[in-house]
Coordinates of C-alpha atoms (C1' of nucleotides) in Angstrom, one line a residue:
Chain K
X1 CA -14.8 -7.6 -23.8
X2 CA -14.8 -5.1 -21.4
X3 CA -13.5 -5.5 -18.3
X4 CA -14.7 -3.8 -15.8
X5 CA -15.6 -3.2 -12.7
X6 CA -17.7 -4.6 -10.5
X7 CA -17.6 -6.9 -7.8
X8 CA -16.1 -10.2 -8.2
X9 CA -18.0 -13.1 -7.5
X10 CA -16.9 -13.8 -4.2
X11 CA -16.9 -10.4 -3.5
X12 CA -20.3 -10.2 -4.3
X13 CA -21.1 -10.9 -0.8
X14 CA -20.0 -7.7 0.1
X15 CA -20.7 -5.4 2.6
X16 CA -21.0 -2.0 2.0
X17 CA -18.9 0.3 3.3
X18 CA -18.7 3.5 3.0
X19 CA -17.2 6.3 3.2
X20 CA -16.1 7.9 5.9
X21 CA -16.5 10.7 7.7
X22 CA -14.7 13.0 5.7
X23 CA -16.2 14.2 2.7
X24 CA -19.3 15.5 2.7
X25 CA -20.9 16.7 0.0
X26 CA -20.2 20.0 1.0
X27 CA -19.8 20.9 -2.3
X28 CA -16.4 20.9 -2.3
X29 CA -15.9 20.0 -5.6
X30 CA -14.9 23.3 -6.3
X31 CA -11.9 23.0 -4.3
X32 CA -10.0 20.4 -5.8
X33 CA -7.6 18.2 -4.6
X34 CA -5.1 19.8 -2.7
X35 CA -6.8 18.6 0.3
X36 CA -7.0 15.4 -1.3
X37 CA -3.5 14.6 -1.7
X38 CA -3.3 14.9 1.9
X39 CA -6.1 12.5 2.0
X40 CA -4.2 9.8 0.7
X41 CA -3.8 7.3 3.1
X42 CA -1.4 5.1 3.5
X43 CA -1.1 1.8 4.2
X44 CA -1.6 0.9 7.7
X45 CA 1.1 -0.5 9.6
X46 CA 0.6 -3.9 8.7
X47 CA 3.1 -6.4 8.2
X48 CA 3.3 -6.3 4.6
X49 CA 5.7 -9.0 4.4
X50 CA 3.4 -11.5 5.8
X51 CA 1.0 -12.8 3.4
X52 CA -1.1 -14.8 5.6
X53 CA -3.8 -16.6 4.0
X54 CA -6.1 -14.2 2.6
X55 CA -8.3 -15.7 0.2
X56 CA -9.5 -18.2 2.5
X57 CA -11.9 -16.2 4.3
X58 CA -15.1 -15.9 2.7
X59 CA -16.8 -12.6 2.3
X60 CA -19.1 -13.6 5.0
X61 CA -16.3 -14.1 7.3
X62 CA -14.9 -10.9 6.3
X63 CA -18.2 -9.3 7.1
X64 CA -18.5 -11.1 10.3
X65 CA -15.2 -10.2 11.5
X66 CA -15.3 -6.7 10.4
X67 CA -18.6 -5.2 10.2
X68 CA -20.4 -7.2 12.6
X69 CA -17.8 -7.0 15.2
X70 CA -18.1 -3.4 14.8
X71 CA -21.6 -3.6 15.7
X72 CA -21.1 -5.7 18.7
X73 CA -18.0 -3.9 19.8
X74 CA -18.9 -0.7 18.6
X75 CA -20.7 0.6 21.5
X76 CA -20.9 4.2 22.2
X77 CA -17.6 4.2 23.9
X78 CA -15.9 2.6 21.1
X79 CA -17.5 4.9 18.7
X80 CA -16.4 7.9 20.6
X81 CA -12.8 6.9 20.2
X82 CA -11.2 9.4 18.0
X83 CA -10.4 8.3 14.6
X84 CA -11.4 4.7 15.2
X85 CA -9.1 2.6 13.3
X86 CA -11.5 0.2 12.0
X87 CA -9.7 -2.6 10.5
X88 CA -11.2 -5.3 8.7
X89 CA -10.9 -7.5 11.7
X90 CA -12.9 -5.2 13.7
X91 CA -10.1 -4.0 15.8
X92 CA -10.6 -0.5 16.6
X93 CA -8.8 2.3 18.0
X94 CA -5.5 1.0 17.0
X95 CA -3.6 0.5 13.9
X96 CA -3.7 -2.8 12.4
X97 CA -0.6 -4.6 13.4
X98 CA 1.2 -7.2 11.6
X99 CA 0.5 -9.5 14.3
X100 CA -3.2 -9.1 14.0
X101 CA -2.9 -9.4 10.4
X102 CA -1.0 -12.5 10.6
X103 CA -2.8 -14.5 13.0
X104 CA -6.3 -14.2 13.9
X105 CA -6.3 -11.4 11.6
X106 CA -6.3 -13.2 8.4
X107 CA -9.5 -11.5 7.6
X108 CA -7.6 -8.3 7.5
X109 CA -5.7 -9.6 4.8
X110 CA -8.5 -11.2 3.1
X111 CA -9.6 -9.8 -0.1
X112 CA -12.1 -7.2 0.4
X113 CA -15.5 -8.0 -0.7
X114 CA -15.8 -5.0 -2.8
X115 CA -15.1 -4.8 -6.4
X116 CA -12.5 -2.4 -7.6
X117 CA -15.1 -0.1 -8.8
X118 CA -16.6 0.1 -5.4
X119 CA -13.3 0.6 -3.8
X120 CA -12.5 3.4 -6.1
X121 CA -15.9 4.9 -5.6
X122 CA -15.5 4.8 -1.9
X123 CA -12.1 6.3 -2.0
X124 CA -13.3 9.1 -4.2
X125 CA -16.4 9.7 -2.3
X126 CA -14.6 10.0 0.9
X127 CA -12.4 12.6 -0.3
X128 CA -13.4 16.1 0.5
X129 CA -13.3 17.2 -3.0
X130 CA -14.8 14.1 -4.3
X131 CA -11.9 13.6 -6.6
X132 CA -8.6 11.9 -6.2
X133 CA -5.6 11.2 -8.2
X134 CA -4.9 7.5 -8.7
X135 CA -2.2 7.6 -6.2
X136 CA -4.5 8.6 -3.5
X137 CA -6.9 6.1 -4.6
X138 CA -4.2 3.5 -4.1
X139 CA -3.5 5.0 -0.8
X140 CA -7.1 4.9 0.3
X141 CA -7.4 1.3 -0.7
X142 CA -4.3 0.4 1.1
X143 CA -5.3 2.1 4.1
X144 CA -8.7 0.5 4.3
X145 CA -7.9 -2.8 2.9
X146 CA -4.5 -3.9 4.0
X147 CA -5.0 -6.9 2.0
X148 CA -3.6 -5.0 -0.9
X149 CA -0.5 -4.1 0.9
X150 CA 0.7 -7.6 0.6
X151 CA -1.1 -8.4 -2.6
X152 CA 0.8 -8.3 -5.8
X153 CA 1.0 -5.0 -7.4
X154 CA -1.3 -6.0 -10.1
X155 CA -4.2 -4.5 -8.2
X156 CA -3.0 -1.1 -9.1
X157 CA -3.2 -2.0 -12.7
X158 CA -6.7 -3.1 -12.0
X159 CA -7.6 0.1 -10.4
X160 CA -6.3 2.1 -13.3
X161 CA -8.0 -0.2 -15.6
X162 CA -11.2 0.4 -13.8
X163 CA -10.8 4.1 -13.8
X164 CA -10.3 4.0 -17.5
X165 CA -12.9 1.7 -18.5
X166 CA -15.6 2.2 -15.9
X167 CA -17.9 4.8 -16.9
X168 CA -18.6 5.5 -13.4
X169 CA -15.4 7.4 -13.1
X170 CA -14.4 10.5 -14.8
X171 CA -11.1 12.1 -15.2
X172 CA -10.7 15.6 -14.1
X173 CA -7.9 17.7 -15.2
X174 CA -5.6 18.2 -12.4
X175 CA -4.8 21.7 -13.3
X176 CA -8.0 22.6 -11.7
X177 CA -6.8 21.9 -8.3
X178 CA -3.3 20.8 -8.4
X179 CA -0.4 22.6 -9.7
X180 CA 1.9 19.8 -9.6
X181 CA 1.8 16.1 -9.8
X182 CA 1.3 13.7 -12.5
X183 CA -2.0 12.5 -13.7
X184 CA -5.4 13.7 -13.4
X185 CA -7.9 13.6 -10.7
X186 CA -10.7 11.1 -10.8
X187 CA -14.2 11.7 -9.7
X188 CA -17.4 9.7 -9.8
X189 CA -19.7 10.5 -12.6
X190 CA -22.9 11.8 -11.1
X191 CA -24.9 9.8 -13.5
X192 CA -23.4 6.6 -12.4
X193 CA -23.2 7.3 -8.8
X194 CA -26.5 5.9 -8.0
X195 CA -25.4 2.7 -9.6
X196 CA -22.5 2.5 -7.3
X197 CA -24.5 3.3 -4.3
X198 CA -26.9 0.7 -5.4
X199 CA -24.2 -1.8 -5.8
X200 CA -23.0 -1.1 -2.3
X201 CA -26.4 -1.4 -1.0
X202 CA -27.1 -4.4 -3.0
X203 CA -24.1 -6.2 -1.9
X204 CA -25.0 -5.7 1.6
X205 CA -28.2 -7.5 1.5
X206 CA -27.1 -10.7 0.4
X207 CA -24.8 -10.7 3.3
X208 CA -27.4 -9.7 5.6
X209 CA -29.5 -12.5 4.4
X210 CA -26.7 -14.9 4.7
X211 CA -26.6 -14.0 8.3
X212 CA -29.9 -15.5 8.7
X213 CA -28.1 -18.7 8.6
X214 CA -25.8 -19.3 11.4
X215 CA -22.2 -18.5 10.5
X216 CA -19.9 -21.4 10.3
X217 CA -18.0 -20.3 13.3
X218 CA -19.8 -17.5 14.9
X219 CA -17.8 -15.6 17.3
X220 CA -19.6 -15.3 20.6
X221 CA -19.5 -11.7 20.4
X222 CA -21.3 -12.0 17.2
X223 CA -24.6 -13.0 18.5
X224 CA -25.9 -9.5 19.1
X225 CA -25.3 -8.5 15.6
X226 CA -26.5 -11.7 14.3
X227 CA -29.6 -11.3 16.3
X228 CA -30.2 -8.1 14.5
X229 CA -29.8 -9.7 11.2
X230 CA -32.0 -12.5 12.2
X231 CA -34.6 -10.0 13.0
X232 CA -34.1 -8.5 9.7
X233 CA -34.7 -11.8 8.2
X234 CA -38.2 -11.7 9.2
X235 CA -38.7 -8.6 7.3
X236 CA -39.3 -8.2 3.7
X237 CA -36.5 -7.0 1.7
X238 CA -37.4 -3.4 1.6
X239 CA -37.8 -3.5 5.3
X240 CA -34.5 -5.2 5.7
X241 CA -33.1 -2.5 3.7
X242 CA -34.4 0.1 6.0
X243 CA -33.8 -1.8 9.1
X244 CA -30.4 -2.7 8.2
X245 CA -29.6 0.8 7.4
X246 CA -30.9 2.0 10.6
X247 CA -29.1 -0.6 12.5
X248 CA -25.9 0.3 10.8
X249 CA -26.5 3.9 11.3
X250 CA -27.0 3.5 14.9
X251 CA -24.3 1.1 15.6
X252 CA -21.6 1.7 13.2
X253 CA -18.6 3.2 14.7
X254 CA -18.6 6.3 12.8
X255 CA -22.2 6.6 13.3
X256 CA -23.1 10.0 12.3
X257 CA -20.2 11.5 13.9
X258 CA -20.9 14.3 11.7
X259 CA -21.9 16.1 14.6
X260 CA -18.4 16.4 15.5
X261 CA -17.0 15.7 12.3
X262 CA -17.8 18.4 9.9
X263 CA -16.2 16.4 7.2
X264 CA -18.7 13.8 7.3
X265 CA -18.7 11.6 4.4
X266 CA -21.0 11.5 1.7
X267 CA -24.2 12.8 3.0
X268 CA -26.3 10.2 1.6
X269 CA -29.2 11.3 3.6
X270 CA -29.4 14.3 1.5
X271 CA -32.2 13.7 -0.8
X272 CA -30.4 15.1 -3.7
X273 CA -27.2 13.4 -3.0
X274 CA -28.3 10.0 -3.8
X275 CA -30.7 8.6 -6.1
X276 CA -30.9 5.0 -5.4
X277 CA -33.0 2.5 -6.9
X278 CA -34.3 -0.2 -4.8
X279 CA -34.5 -2.5 -7.6
X280 CA -32.4 -5.4 -6.7
X281 CA -31.4 -5.8 -10.2
X282 CA -30.0 -2.4 -10.4
X283 CA -26.4 -2.6 -9.9
X284 CA -23.5 -0.6 -10.8
X285 CA -21.7 -1.2 -13.8
X286 CA -19.3 0.3 -16.0
X287 CA -21.8 1.0 -18.3
X288 CA -24.8 0.7 -16.4
X289 CA -26.3 1.5 -19.5
X290 CA -29.5 0.0 -18.6
X291 CA -29.3 1.5 -15.3
X292 CA -28.8 4.8 -16.9
X293 CA -32.0 4.5 -18.5
X294 CA -33.7 4.0 -15.3
X295 CA -32.2 6.2 -12.9
X296 CA -29.2 7.9 -13.9
X297 CA -30.5 10.7 -15.8
X298 CA -32.4 11.7 -12.9
X299 CA -29.4 11.4 -10.9
X300 CA -27.7 14.2 -12.6
X301 CA -30.1 16.4 -11.1
X302 CA -30.4 14.5 -8.0
X303 CA -27.1 14.5 -6.4
X304 CA -25.9 17.8 -5.3
X305 CA -22.7 16.3 -4.5
X306 CA -22.6 15.0 -7.9
X307 CA -23.5 18.1 -9.5
X308 CA -21.0 19.8 -7.5
X309 CA -18.6 17.4 -8.8
X310 CA -19.5 18.3 -12.2
X311 CA -19.1 21.8 -11.5
X312 CA -15.8 21.2 -9.9
X313 CA -13.9 19.5 -12.3
X314 CA -15.5 16.8 -14.0
X315 CA -15.8 19.1 -16.8
X316 CA -13.2 17.1 -18.4
X317 CA -15.4 14.2 -18.0
X318 CA -16.9 14.9 -21.3
X319 CA -13.7 14.8 -23.0
X320 CA -12.7 11.8 -21.3
X321 CA -12.9 8.4 -22.6
X322 CA -13.1 9.8 -26.0
X323 CA -11.2 6.9 -27.3
X324 CA -12.4 4.1 -25.1
X325 CA -15.6 2.5 -24.6
X326 CA -15.9 4.6 -21.7
X327 CA -17.9 7.1 -20.7
X328 CA -18.9 9.7 -22.8
X329 CA -20.9 11.7 -20.7
X330 CA -24.1 13.0 -21.1
X331 CA -24.2 13.4 -24.7
X332 CA -24.1 9.8 -25.3
X333 CA -27.3 8.1 -26.1
X334 CA -28.3 5.3 -24.0
X335 CA -27.7 3.0 -26.8
X336 CA -24.2 4.1 -27.2
X337 CA -23.6 3.6 -23.7
X338 CA -25.0 0.2 -23.5
X339 CA -23.0 -0.9 -26.4
X340 CA -19.9 0.7 -25.1
X341 CA -19.9 -0.1 -21.6
X342 CA -18.7 -3.1 -20.3
X343 CA -20.4 -3.3 -17.4
X344 CA -21.4 -2.4 -14.1
X345 CA -24.0 -4.7 -13.5
X346 CA -26.5 -2.4 -12.9
X347 CA -29.5 -3.4 -14.5
X348 CA -32.7 -1.7 -14.4
X349 CA -35.3 -4.0 -15.3
X350 CA -38.1 -1.7 -14.5
X351 CA -38.5 1.1 -16.7
X352 CA -40.4 3.0 -14.2
X353 CA -37.7 3.3 -11.7
X354 CA -37.5 7.0 -11.8
X355 CA -41.1 7.4 -11.4
X356 CA -40.9 5.2 -8.5
X357 CA -38.5 7.5 -6.8
X358 CA -40.7 10.3 -7.3
X359 CA -43.7 8.7 -6.1
X360 CA -42.2 7.0 -3.1
X361 CA -40.1 9.4 -1.3
X362 CA -40.0 7.4 1.9
X363 CA -38.7 4.4 0.2
X364 CA -36.2 6.5 -1.5
X365 CA -35.2 7.8 1.8
X366 CA -34.8 4.4 3.2
X367 CA -32.7 3.4 0.4
X368 CA -30.6 6.4 0.8
X369 CA -30.1 5.7 4.3
X370 CA -29.2 2.2 3.7
X371 CA -26.7 3.2 1.1
X372 CA -25.4 5.8 3.4
X373 CA -24.9 3.5 6.2
X374 CA -23.2 1.1 4.0
X375 CA -20.9 3.7 2.8
X376 CA -20.3 4.7 6.3
X377 CA -19.1 1.3 7.3
X378 CA -16.7 1.2 4.5
X379 CA -15.3 4.5 5.6
X380 CA -15.0 3.7 9.2
X381 CA -11.3 4.1 9.1
X382 CA -11.2 7.2 7.3
X383 CA -10.6 9.2 10.4
X384 CA -7.0 8.2 10.2
X385 CA -4.3 10.5 9.6
X386 CA -4.3 10.1 6.0
X387 CA -1.3 12.1 5.2
X388 CA 0.9 10.1 7.4
X389 CA -0.2 7.0 5.9
X390 CA 0.4 8.3 2.5
X391 CA 4.0 8.7 3.1
X392 CA 4.1 5.4 4.7
X393 CA 2.3 3.6 2.0
X394 CA 4.5 5.0 -0.5
X395 CA 7.5 3.7 1.3
X396 CA 5.9 0.4 1.6
X397 CA 5.0 0.3 -1.9
X398 CA 8.5 0.9 -3.0
X399 CA 9.7 -1.5 -0.6
X400 CA 7.5 -4.2 -1.9
X401 CA 8.8 -3.6 -5.3
Chain U
dA1 C1' -23.9 -24.4 -21.5
dA2 C1' -23.8 -19.7 -22.8
dG3 C1' -23.4 -15.2 -21.8
dA4 C1' -22.2 -11.6 -18.7
dT5 C1' -19.4 -9.7 -15.3
dT6 C1' -15.1 -9.0 -13.0
dT7 C1' -10.3 -9.6 -12.4
dT8 C1' -5.7 -9.9 -13.9
dA9 C1' -2.0 -9.3 -17.0
dA10 C1' 0.4 -7.0 -20.3
dA11 C1' 1.7 -3.7 -23.9
dC12 C1' 2.1 0.8 -25.1
dA13 C1' 2.2 5.9 -25.2
dG14 C1' 2.5 10.3 -22.8
dC15 C1' 4.2 13.1 -19.2
dG16 C1' 7.1 14.9 -15.3
Chain E
dA1 C1' 16.2 6.9 -18.4
dC2 C1' 12.8 6.0 -15.1
dG3 C1' 8.5 5.8 -13.0
dC4 C1' 3.8 7.0 -12.9
dT5 C1' -0.4 7.5 -15.4
dG6 C1' -3.9 6.3 -18.6
dT7 C1' -5.7 3.4 -22.4
dT8 C1' -6.5 -1.0 -24.6
dT9 C1' -6.6 -5.6 -25.5
dA10 C1' -6.9 -10.2 -24.2
dA11 C1' -7.8 -14.0 -21.4
dA12 C1' -9.1 -16.3 -17.2
dA13 C1' -12.3 -16.9 -13.4
dT14 C1' -16.9 -16.6 -11.7
dC15 C1' -21.5 -15.9 -11.6
dT16 C1' -26.2 -15.9 -13.5

DNA sequence: AAGATTTTAAACAGCG
DNA sequence: ACGCTGTTTAAAATCT
């Protein structure tokens, strides 16, 4: 069956992350990738040789150690630090060191709670042109999730696999923006973007809820964050959504640094940029066929960034996946999609999702914010000097081999 | 327990 | 020839 993308089980407890400061929807789709290549990150300076226990930490831990610490530590001061190096452990302002990674920093090396599809999505979204070559996607992942630096190279295969099979991603002919280089650029299919966002958002909540229960070994510094979560617990889900989003927005390191960072990440706040369904069942999926029915169509018109993407280069999207179960862009009927797609788990139980969006703008707004904040978290580290890292990662990569 | 989802592995072809 | 990229298939692991 189809493989695909999504979050793995344990990863399901994810936390959203999201993209960083750089991209913006600024419509950059037109400008393809050159910028991008530079955007490829590289692995941080971790000790790749050390493969400290990764898998051990649960997603929750990962979240605790990373996101939450950010909240607690991420005071204004911390946030102001230029290019905060947000590592999974919550260490900021400095590159992840092997030492951190090896000891207390196991979390750093723990498997990210995001499925490959989300990782890819985040990588792509954080790029200025909203499209990246696989190589840069690898780089982004390595940069943000050092875990992969020490993980067996199979993950790259998984990334490619996801790109190929997951309908959420489209291949863009590189010629559009890059003169040289192998391969194509990959972008997020506007139609499925909401799914991905939804998935990010969705993943967040479970975690947030889980925080309602005292963590196994809550770091002292954790209390504040936890408190916030606890507060959220008293809210109904939709409220949590909004509350969490706000909390994240206000406390996350990169918190709307846009002011100073023109390259702000996905501007999820833009109405048109994201069409998120609040339906918990809606998830992202390869196919997201069902989801499609509910929200995607509208998304095509909804996300400016998306559309810009289309304009930019996803033109090839249509051609893409001709042979696979994949995508098939817009011409595909929903039925086709559903039968073809493997899966993003985005299900849209309620047929009236779209209507809901239209009728409840505020809610929509909240959802967008939530998604945005989540994405933001994931992109906390994107302020790094990506180009440098790219080179490094490459080296490391080779080294590993 | 069954089905769905996600990950991982591997084979293969095309391209630079 | 080699390495990277992209596509497919298959199977295992997990979750619902």
